[in-house]
mmCIF file of C-alpha atoms and ligand atoms in Angstrom:
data_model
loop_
_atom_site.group_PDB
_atom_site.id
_atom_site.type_symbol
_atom_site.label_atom_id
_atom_site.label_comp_id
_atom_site.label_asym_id
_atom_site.label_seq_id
_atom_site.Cartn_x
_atom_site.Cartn_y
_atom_site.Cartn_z
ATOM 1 C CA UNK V 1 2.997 -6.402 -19.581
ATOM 2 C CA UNK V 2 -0.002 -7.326 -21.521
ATOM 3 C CA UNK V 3 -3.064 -4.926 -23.052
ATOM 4 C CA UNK V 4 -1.959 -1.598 -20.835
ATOM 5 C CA UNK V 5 -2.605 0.698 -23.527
ATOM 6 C CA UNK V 6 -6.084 -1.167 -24.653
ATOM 7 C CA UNK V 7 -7.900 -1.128 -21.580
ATOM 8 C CA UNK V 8 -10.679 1.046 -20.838
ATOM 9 C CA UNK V 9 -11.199 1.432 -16.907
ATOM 10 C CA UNK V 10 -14.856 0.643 -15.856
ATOM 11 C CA UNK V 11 -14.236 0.077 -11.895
ATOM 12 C CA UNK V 12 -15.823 3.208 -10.056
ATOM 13 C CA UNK V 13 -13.716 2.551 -6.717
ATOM 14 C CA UNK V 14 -10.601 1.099 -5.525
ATOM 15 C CA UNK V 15 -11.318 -1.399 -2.524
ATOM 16 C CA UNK V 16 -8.290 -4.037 -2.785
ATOM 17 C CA UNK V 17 -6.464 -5.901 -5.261
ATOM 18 C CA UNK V 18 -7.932 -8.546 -4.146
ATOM 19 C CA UNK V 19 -11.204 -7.302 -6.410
ATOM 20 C CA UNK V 20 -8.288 -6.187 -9.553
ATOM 21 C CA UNK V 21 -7.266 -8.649 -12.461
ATOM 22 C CA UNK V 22 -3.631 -8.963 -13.130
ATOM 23 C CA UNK V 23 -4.824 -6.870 -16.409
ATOM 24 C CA UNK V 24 -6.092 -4.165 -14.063
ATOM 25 C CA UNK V 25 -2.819 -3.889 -11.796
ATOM 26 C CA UNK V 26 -1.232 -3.829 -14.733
ATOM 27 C CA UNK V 27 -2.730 -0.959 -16.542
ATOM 28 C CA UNK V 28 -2.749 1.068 -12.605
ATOM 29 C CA UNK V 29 1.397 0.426 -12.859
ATOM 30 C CA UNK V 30 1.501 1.235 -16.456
ATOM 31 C CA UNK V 31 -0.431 4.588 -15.923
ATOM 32 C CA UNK V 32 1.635 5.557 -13.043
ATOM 33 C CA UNK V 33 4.517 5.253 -15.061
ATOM 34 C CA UNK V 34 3.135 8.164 -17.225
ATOM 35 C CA UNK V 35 2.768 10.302 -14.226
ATOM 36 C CA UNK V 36 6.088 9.945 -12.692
ATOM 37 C CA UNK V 37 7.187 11.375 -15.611
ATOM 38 C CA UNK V 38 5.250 14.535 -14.433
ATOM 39 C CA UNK V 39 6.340 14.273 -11.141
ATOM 40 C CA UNK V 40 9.942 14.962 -12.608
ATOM 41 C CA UNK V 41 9.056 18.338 -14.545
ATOM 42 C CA UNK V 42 9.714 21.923 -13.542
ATOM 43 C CA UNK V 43 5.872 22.458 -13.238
ATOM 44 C CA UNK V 44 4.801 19.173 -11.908
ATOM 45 C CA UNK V 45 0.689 19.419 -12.746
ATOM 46 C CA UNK V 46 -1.587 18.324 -15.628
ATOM 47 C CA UNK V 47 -5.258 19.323 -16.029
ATOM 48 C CA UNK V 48 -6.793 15.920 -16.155
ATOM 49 C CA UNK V 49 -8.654 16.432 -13.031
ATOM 50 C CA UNK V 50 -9.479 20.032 -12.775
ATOM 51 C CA UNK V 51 -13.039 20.659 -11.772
ATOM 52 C CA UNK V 52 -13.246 17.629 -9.874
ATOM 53 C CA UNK V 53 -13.036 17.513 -5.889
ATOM 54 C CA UNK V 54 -11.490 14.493 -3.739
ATOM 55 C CA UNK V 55 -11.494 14.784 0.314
ATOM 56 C CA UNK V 56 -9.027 12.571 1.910
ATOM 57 C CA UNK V 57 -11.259 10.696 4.821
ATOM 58 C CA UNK V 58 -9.115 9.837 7.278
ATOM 59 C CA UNK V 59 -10.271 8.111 10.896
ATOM 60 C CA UNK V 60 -6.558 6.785 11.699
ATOM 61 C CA UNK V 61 -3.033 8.497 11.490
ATOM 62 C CA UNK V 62 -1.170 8.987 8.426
ATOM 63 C CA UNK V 63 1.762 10.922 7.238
ATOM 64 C CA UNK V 64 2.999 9.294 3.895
ATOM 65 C CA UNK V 65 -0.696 8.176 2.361
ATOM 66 C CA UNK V 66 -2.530 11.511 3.179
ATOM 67 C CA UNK V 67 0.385 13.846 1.931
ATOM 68 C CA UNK V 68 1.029 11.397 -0.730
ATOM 69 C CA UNK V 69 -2.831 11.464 -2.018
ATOM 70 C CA UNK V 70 -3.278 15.164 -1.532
ATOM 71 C CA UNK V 71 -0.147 15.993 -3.602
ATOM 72 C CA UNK V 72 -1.423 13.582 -6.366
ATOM 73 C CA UNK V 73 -4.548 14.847 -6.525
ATOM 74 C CA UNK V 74 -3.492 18.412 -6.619
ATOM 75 C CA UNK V 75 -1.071 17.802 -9.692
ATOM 76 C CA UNK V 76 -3.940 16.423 -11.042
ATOM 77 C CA UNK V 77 -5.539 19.910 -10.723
ATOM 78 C CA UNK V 78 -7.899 18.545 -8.774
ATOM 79 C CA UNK V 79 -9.839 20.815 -5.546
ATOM 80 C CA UNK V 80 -8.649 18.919 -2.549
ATOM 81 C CA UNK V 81 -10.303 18.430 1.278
ATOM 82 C CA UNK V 82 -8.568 16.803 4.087
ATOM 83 C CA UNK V 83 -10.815 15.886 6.439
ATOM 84 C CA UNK V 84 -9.425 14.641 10.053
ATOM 85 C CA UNK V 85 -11.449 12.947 12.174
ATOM 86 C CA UNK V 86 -11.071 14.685 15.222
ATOM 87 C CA UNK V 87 -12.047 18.215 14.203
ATOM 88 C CA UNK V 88 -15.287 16.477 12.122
ATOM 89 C CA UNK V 89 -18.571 15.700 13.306
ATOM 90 C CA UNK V 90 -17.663 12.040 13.591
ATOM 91 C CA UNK V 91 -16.264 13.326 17.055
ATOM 92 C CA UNK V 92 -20.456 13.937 18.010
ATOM 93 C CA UNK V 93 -21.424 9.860 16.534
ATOM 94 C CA UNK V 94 -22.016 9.977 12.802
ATOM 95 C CA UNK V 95 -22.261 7.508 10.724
ATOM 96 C CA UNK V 96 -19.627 6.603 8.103
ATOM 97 C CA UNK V 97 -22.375 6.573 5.528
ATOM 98 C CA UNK V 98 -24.085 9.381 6.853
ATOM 99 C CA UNK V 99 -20.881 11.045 6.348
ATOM 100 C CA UNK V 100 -20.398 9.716 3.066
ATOM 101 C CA UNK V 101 -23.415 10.754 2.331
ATOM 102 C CA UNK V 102 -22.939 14.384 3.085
ATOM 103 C CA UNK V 103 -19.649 14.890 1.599
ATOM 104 C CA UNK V 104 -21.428 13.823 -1.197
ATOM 105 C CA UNK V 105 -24.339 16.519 -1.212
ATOM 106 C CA UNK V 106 -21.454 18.887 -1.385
ATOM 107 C CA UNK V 107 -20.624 17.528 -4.970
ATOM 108 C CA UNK V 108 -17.330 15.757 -3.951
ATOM 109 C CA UNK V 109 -16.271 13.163 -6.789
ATOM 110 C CA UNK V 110 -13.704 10.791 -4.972
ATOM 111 C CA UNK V 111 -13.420 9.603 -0.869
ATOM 112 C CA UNK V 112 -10.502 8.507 -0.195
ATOM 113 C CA UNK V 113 -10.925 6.872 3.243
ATOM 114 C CA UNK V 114 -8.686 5.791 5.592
ATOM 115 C CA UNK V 115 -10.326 3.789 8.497
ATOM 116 C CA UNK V 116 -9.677 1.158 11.844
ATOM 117 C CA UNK V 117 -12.449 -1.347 10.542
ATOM 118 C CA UNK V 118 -11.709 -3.791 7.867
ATOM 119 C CA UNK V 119 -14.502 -3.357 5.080
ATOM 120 C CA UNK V 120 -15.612 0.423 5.722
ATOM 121 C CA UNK V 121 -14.555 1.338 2.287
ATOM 122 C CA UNK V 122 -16.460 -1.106 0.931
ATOM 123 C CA UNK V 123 -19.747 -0.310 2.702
ATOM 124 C CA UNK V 124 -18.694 3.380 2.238
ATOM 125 C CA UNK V 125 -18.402 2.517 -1.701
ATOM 126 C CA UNK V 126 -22.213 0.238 -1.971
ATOM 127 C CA UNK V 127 -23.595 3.922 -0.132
ATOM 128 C CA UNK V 128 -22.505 6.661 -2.700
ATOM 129 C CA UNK V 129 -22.160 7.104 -5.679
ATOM 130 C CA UNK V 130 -18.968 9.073 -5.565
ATOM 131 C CA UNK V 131 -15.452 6.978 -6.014
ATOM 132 C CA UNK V 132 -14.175 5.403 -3.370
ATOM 133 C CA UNK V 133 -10.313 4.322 -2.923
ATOM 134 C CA UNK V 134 -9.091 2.726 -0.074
ATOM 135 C CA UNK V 135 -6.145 4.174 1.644
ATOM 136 C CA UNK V 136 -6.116 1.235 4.516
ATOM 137 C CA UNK V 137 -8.590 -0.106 6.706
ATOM 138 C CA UNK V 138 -7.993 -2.008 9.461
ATOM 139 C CA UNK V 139 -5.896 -5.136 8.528
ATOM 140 C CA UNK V 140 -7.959 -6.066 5.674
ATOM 141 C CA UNK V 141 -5.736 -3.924 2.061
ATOM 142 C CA UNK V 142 -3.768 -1.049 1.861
ATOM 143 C CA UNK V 143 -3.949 -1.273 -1.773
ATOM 144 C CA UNK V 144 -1.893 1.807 -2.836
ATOM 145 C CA UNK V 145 0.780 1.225 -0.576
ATOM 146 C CA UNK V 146 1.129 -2.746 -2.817
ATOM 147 C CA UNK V 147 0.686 -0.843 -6.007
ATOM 148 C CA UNK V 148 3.626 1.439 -4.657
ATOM 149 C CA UNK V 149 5.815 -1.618 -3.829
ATOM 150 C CA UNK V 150 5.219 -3.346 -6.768
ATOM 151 C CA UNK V 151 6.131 -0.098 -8.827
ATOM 152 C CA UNK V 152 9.055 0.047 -6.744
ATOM 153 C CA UNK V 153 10.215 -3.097 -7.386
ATOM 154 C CA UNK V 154 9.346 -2.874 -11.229
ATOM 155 C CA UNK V 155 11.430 0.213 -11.452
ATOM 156 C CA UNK V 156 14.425 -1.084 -9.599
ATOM 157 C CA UNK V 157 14.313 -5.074 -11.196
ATOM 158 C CA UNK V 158 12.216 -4.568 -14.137
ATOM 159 C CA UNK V 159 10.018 -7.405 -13.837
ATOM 160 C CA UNK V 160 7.362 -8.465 -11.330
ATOM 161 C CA UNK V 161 7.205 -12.121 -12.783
ATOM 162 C CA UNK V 162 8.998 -14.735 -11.328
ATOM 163 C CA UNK V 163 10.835 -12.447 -8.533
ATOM 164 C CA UNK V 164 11.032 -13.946 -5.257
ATOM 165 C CA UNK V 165 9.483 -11.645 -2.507
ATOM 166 C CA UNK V 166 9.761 -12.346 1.031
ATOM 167 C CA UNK V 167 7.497 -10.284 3.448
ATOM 168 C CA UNK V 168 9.048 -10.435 7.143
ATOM 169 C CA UNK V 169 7.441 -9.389 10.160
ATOM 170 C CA UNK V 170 3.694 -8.837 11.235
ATOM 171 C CA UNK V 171 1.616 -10.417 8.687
ATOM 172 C CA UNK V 172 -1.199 -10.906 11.064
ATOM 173 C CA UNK V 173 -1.923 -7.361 11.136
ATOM 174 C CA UNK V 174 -0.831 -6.011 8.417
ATOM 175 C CA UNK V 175 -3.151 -4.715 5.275
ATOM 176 C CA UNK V 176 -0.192 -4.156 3.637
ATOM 177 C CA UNK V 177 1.286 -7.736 3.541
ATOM 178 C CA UNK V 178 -2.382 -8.993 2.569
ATOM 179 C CA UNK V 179 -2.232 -6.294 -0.492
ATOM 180 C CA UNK V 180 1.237 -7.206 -1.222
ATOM 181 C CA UNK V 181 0.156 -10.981 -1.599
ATOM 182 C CA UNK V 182 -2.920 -10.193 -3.513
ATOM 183 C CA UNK V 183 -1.394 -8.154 -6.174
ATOM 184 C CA UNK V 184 2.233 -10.004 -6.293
ATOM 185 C CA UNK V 185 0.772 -13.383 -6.750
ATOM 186 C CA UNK V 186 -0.959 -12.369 -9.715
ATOM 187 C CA UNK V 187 1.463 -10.595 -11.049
ATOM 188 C CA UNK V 188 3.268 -14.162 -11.047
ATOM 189 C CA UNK V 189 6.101 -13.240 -8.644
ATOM 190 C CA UNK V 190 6.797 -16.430 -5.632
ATOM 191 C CA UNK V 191 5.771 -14.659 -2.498
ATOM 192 C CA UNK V 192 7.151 -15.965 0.901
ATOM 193 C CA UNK V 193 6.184 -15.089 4.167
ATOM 194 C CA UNK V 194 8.277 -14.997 7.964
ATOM 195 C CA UNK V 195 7.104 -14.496 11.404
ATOM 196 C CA UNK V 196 7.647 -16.166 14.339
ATOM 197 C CA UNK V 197 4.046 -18.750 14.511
ATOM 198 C CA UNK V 198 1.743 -15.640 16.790
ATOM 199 C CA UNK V 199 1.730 -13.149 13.772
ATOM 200 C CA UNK V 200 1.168 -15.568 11.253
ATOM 201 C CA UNK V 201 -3.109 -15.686 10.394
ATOM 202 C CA UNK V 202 -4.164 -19.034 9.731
ATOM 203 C CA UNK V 203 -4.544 -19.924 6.557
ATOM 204 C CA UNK V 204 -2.440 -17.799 4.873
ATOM 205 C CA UNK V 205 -1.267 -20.321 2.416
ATOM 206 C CA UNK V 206 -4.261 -20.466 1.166
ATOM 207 C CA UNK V 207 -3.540 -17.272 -0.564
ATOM 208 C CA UNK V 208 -0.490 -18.788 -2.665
ATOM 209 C CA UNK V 209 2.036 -18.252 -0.424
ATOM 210 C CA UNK V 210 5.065 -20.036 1.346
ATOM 211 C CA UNK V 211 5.514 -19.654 4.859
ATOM 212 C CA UNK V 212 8.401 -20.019 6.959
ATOM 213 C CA UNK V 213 9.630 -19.250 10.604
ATOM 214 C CA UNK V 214 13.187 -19.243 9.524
ATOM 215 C CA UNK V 215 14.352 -15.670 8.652
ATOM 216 C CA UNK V 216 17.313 -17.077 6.656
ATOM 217 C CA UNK V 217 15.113 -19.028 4.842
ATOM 218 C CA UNK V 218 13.102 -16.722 3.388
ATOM 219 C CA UNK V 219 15.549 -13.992 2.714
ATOM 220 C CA UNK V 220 18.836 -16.109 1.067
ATOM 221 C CA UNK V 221 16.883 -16.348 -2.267
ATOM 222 C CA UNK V 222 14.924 -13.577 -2.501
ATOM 223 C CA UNK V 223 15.170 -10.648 -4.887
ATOM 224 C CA UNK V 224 13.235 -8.030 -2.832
ATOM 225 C CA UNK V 225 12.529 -8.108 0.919
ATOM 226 C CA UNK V 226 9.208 -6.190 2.166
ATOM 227 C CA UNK V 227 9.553 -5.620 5.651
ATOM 228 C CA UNK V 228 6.328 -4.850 7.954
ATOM 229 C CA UNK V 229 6.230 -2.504 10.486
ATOM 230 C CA UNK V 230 5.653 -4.223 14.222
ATOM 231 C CA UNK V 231 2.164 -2.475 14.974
ATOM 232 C CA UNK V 232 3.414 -1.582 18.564
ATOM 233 C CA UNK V 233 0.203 0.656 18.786
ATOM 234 C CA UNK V 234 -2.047 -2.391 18.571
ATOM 235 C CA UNK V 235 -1.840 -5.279 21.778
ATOM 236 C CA UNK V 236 1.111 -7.169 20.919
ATOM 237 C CA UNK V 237 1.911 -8.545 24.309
ATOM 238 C CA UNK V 238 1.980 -12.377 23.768
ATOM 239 C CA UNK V 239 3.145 -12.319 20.526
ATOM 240 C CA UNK V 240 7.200 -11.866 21.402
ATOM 241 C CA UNK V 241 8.374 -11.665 24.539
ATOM 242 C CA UNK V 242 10.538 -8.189 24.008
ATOM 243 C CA UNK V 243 11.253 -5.957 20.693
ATOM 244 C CA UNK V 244 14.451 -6.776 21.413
ATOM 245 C CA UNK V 245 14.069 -10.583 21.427
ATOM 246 C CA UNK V 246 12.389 -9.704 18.174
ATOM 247 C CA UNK V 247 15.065 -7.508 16.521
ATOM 248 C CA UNK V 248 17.561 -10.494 17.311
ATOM 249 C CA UNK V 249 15.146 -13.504 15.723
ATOM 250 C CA UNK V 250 13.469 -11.618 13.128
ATOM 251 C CA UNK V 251 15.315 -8.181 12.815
ATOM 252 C CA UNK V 252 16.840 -7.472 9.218
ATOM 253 C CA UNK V 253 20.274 -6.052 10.280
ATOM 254 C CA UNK V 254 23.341 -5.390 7.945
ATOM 255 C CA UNK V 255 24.829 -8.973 9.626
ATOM 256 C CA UNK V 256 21.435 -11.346 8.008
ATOM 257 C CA UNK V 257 21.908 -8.892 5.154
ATOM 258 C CA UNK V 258 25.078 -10.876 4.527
ATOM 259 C CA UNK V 259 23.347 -13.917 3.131
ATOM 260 C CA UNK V 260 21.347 -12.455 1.273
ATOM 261 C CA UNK V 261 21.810 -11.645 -2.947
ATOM 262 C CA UNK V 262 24.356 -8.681 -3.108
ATOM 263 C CA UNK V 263 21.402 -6.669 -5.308
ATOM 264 C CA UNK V 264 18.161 -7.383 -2.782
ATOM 265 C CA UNK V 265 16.154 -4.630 -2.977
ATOM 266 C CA UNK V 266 14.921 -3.307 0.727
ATOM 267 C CA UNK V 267 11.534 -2.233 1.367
ATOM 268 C CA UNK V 268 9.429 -1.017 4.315
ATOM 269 C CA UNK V 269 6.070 0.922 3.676
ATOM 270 C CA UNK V 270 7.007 2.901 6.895
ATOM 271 C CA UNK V 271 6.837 4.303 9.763
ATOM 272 C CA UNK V 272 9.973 2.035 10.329
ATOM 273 C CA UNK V 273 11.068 1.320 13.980
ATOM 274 C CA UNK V 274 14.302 1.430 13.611
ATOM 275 C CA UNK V 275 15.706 -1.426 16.091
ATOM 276 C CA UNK V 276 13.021 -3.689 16.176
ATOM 277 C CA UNK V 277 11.778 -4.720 12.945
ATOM 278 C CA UNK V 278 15.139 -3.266 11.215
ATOM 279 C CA UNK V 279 18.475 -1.358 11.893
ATOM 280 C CA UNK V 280 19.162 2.067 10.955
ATOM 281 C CA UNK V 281 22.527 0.841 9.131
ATOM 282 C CA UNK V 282 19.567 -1.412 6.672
ATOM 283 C CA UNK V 283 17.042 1.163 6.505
ATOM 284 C CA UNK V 284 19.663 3.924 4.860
ATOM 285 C CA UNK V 285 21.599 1.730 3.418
ATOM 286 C CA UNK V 286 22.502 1.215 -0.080
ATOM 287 C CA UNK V 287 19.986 -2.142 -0.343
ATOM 288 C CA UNK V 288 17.074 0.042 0.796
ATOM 289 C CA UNK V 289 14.817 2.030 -1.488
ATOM 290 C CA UNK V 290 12.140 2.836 1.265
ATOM 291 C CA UNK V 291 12.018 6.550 0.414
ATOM 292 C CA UNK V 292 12.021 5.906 -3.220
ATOM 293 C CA UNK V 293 8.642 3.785 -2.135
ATOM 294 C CA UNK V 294 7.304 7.002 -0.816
ATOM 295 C CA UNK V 295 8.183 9.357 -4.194
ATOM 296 C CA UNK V 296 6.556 6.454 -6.712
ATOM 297 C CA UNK V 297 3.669 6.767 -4.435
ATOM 298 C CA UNK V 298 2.364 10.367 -5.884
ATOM 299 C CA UNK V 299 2.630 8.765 -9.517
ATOM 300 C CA UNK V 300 0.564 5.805 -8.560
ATOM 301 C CA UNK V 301 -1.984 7.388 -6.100
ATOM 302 C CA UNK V 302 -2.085 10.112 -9.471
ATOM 303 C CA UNK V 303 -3.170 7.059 -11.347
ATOM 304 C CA UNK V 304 -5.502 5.210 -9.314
ATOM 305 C CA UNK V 305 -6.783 8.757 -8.553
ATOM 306 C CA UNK V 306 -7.605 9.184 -12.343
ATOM 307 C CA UNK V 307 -8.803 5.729 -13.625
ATOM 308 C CA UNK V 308 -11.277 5.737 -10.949
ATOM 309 C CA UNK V 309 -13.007 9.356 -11.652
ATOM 310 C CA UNK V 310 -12.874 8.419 -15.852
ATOM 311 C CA UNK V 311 -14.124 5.129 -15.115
ATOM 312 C CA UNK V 312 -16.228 4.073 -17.778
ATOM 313 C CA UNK V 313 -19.824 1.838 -16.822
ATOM 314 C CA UNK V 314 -19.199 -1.688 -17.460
HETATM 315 N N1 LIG H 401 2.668 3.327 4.690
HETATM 316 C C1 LIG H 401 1.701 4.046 5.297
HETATM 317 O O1 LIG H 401 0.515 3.761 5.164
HETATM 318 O O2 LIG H 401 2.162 5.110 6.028
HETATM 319 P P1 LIG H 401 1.218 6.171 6.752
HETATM 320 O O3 LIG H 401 0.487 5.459 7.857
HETATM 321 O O4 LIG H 401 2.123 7.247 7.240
HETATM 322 O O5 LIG H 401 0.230 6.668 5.727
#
């Protein structure tokens, strides 16, 4: 990796790696490595962000982002709010920038804001002057969940360049594949993509990517597989006729796994449903490092938590 130790931060909020140099992913995944190595001590906390406050804005469901950014930000010392959007004053028609705007009269230093509309973080970020990170809105980035894979997959292959990463399943609707793509392709890994032809977005090659309907295809050469959730909450009528039609065309069970490079490294950023986009027998097997995705993701959300509140002006 090139210049990690070199860089000084100057980007106030975290929006999408589609807005990051390769530099800049870099030096998140190179920091995060430091704090993993706090994550594995007896007392798991450093002081670098004591006296600041974050509040974790969240207007859909999470389990692993939400737990994942309060724990960093705690063992960052850091005061933390969790603010759900059903027992806040959203509920009675606010604004998102009139509540971005509040939370910051109370002094708060970093939103971290979880929302259904593609682009609210960014508005959210032009209206305060508080940090803003984005912890997934609407099918537009996740961009901690990518820099969570892509630590992942450092950890477990050592290298980002020149892997090939297939991501299976719902690309259409998923922030996390569009992440995934940003921050892999400039990381100089060869990115391929598989769905059946209604959850793949038109266009999508224009973002560096190969894209194929043919499940062995895109997993018999690749190093790492990142496999989507199906978005059952969303209207997915029309796009397969049953889940399990889909399990049986596009499914990664321990048979497909048979083609595949003994080593391939698993990965789903959860919640998995376990029979449609993957078995159970896949998801805990020995090829899967899904809940080791979900540990690196204190280090890097401990990261991108700190670059942001010591970024410098640029
Ligand atoms: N991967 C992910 O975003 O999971 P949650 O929805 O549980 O946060």
């Amino acid at each position: 990796m090139t210049n990690e130790k070199k860089m000084v931060w100057t980007k106030k909020d975290l929006l999408g790696l589609e807005y990051l140099s390769r530099e800049e992913i870099e030096h998140i995944l190179y920091t995060a490595a430091s704090f993993k190595e706090v994550t594995t001590r007896q007392i798991k906390k450093v002081p670098a962000l004591r006296g600041k406050t974050v509040v974790n804005l969240f207007y859909e469901p999470s389990t692993r982002t939400r737990i994942s950014f309060e724990l960093a930000a705690k063992r960052l010392s850091a005061d933390v709010i969790n603010v759900g959007v059903e027992s806040s004053s959203v509920r009675k028609g606010e604004t998102l920038i009139d509540t971005g705007k509040n939370i910051e009269a109370l002094k708060i230093d970093i939103i971290v804001v979880r929302h259904d509309c593609s682009g609210a973080p960014n508005i959210l970020a032009r209206s305060v002057k508080a940090s803003v990170v984005n912890a997934g809105d609407g099918w537009h980035e996740h961009p901690t969940q990518a820099l969570l894979d892509m630590f992942t997959l450092k950890s477990k292959l050592g290298r980002i360049e020149g892997l090939n990463v297939s991501i299976i399943g719902d690309i259409a609707h998923s922030r996390v594949a569009r992440s995934n793509i940003w921050g892999l392709t400039k990381l100089g890994a060869k990115v391929t993509v598989c769905a059946p032809k209604t959850l793949i977005p038109e266009g999508i090659e224009k973002m560096g990517v190969k894209v194929t309907n043919d499940l062995d295809e895109a997993i018999r050469e690749a190093d790492a597989i990142n496999v989507l959730r199906m978005q059952l909450e969303r209207d997915v009528s029309g796009v397969f006729p049953t889940k399990i039609d889909f399990f049986k065309q596009y499914g990664i069970s321990e048979e497909r796994l048979k083609i595949c490079k003994k080593n391939i490294v698993v990965m789903h950023p959860g919640p998995i449903n376990r029979g449609v986009e993957m078995s159970s027998a896949v998801a805990d097997g020995q090829n899967s490092v899904i809940l080791e995705q979900v540990t690196n993701g204190i280090a890097v959300r401990m990261a991108v938590l700190y670059l942001v509140a010591h970024a410098k002006k640029g």
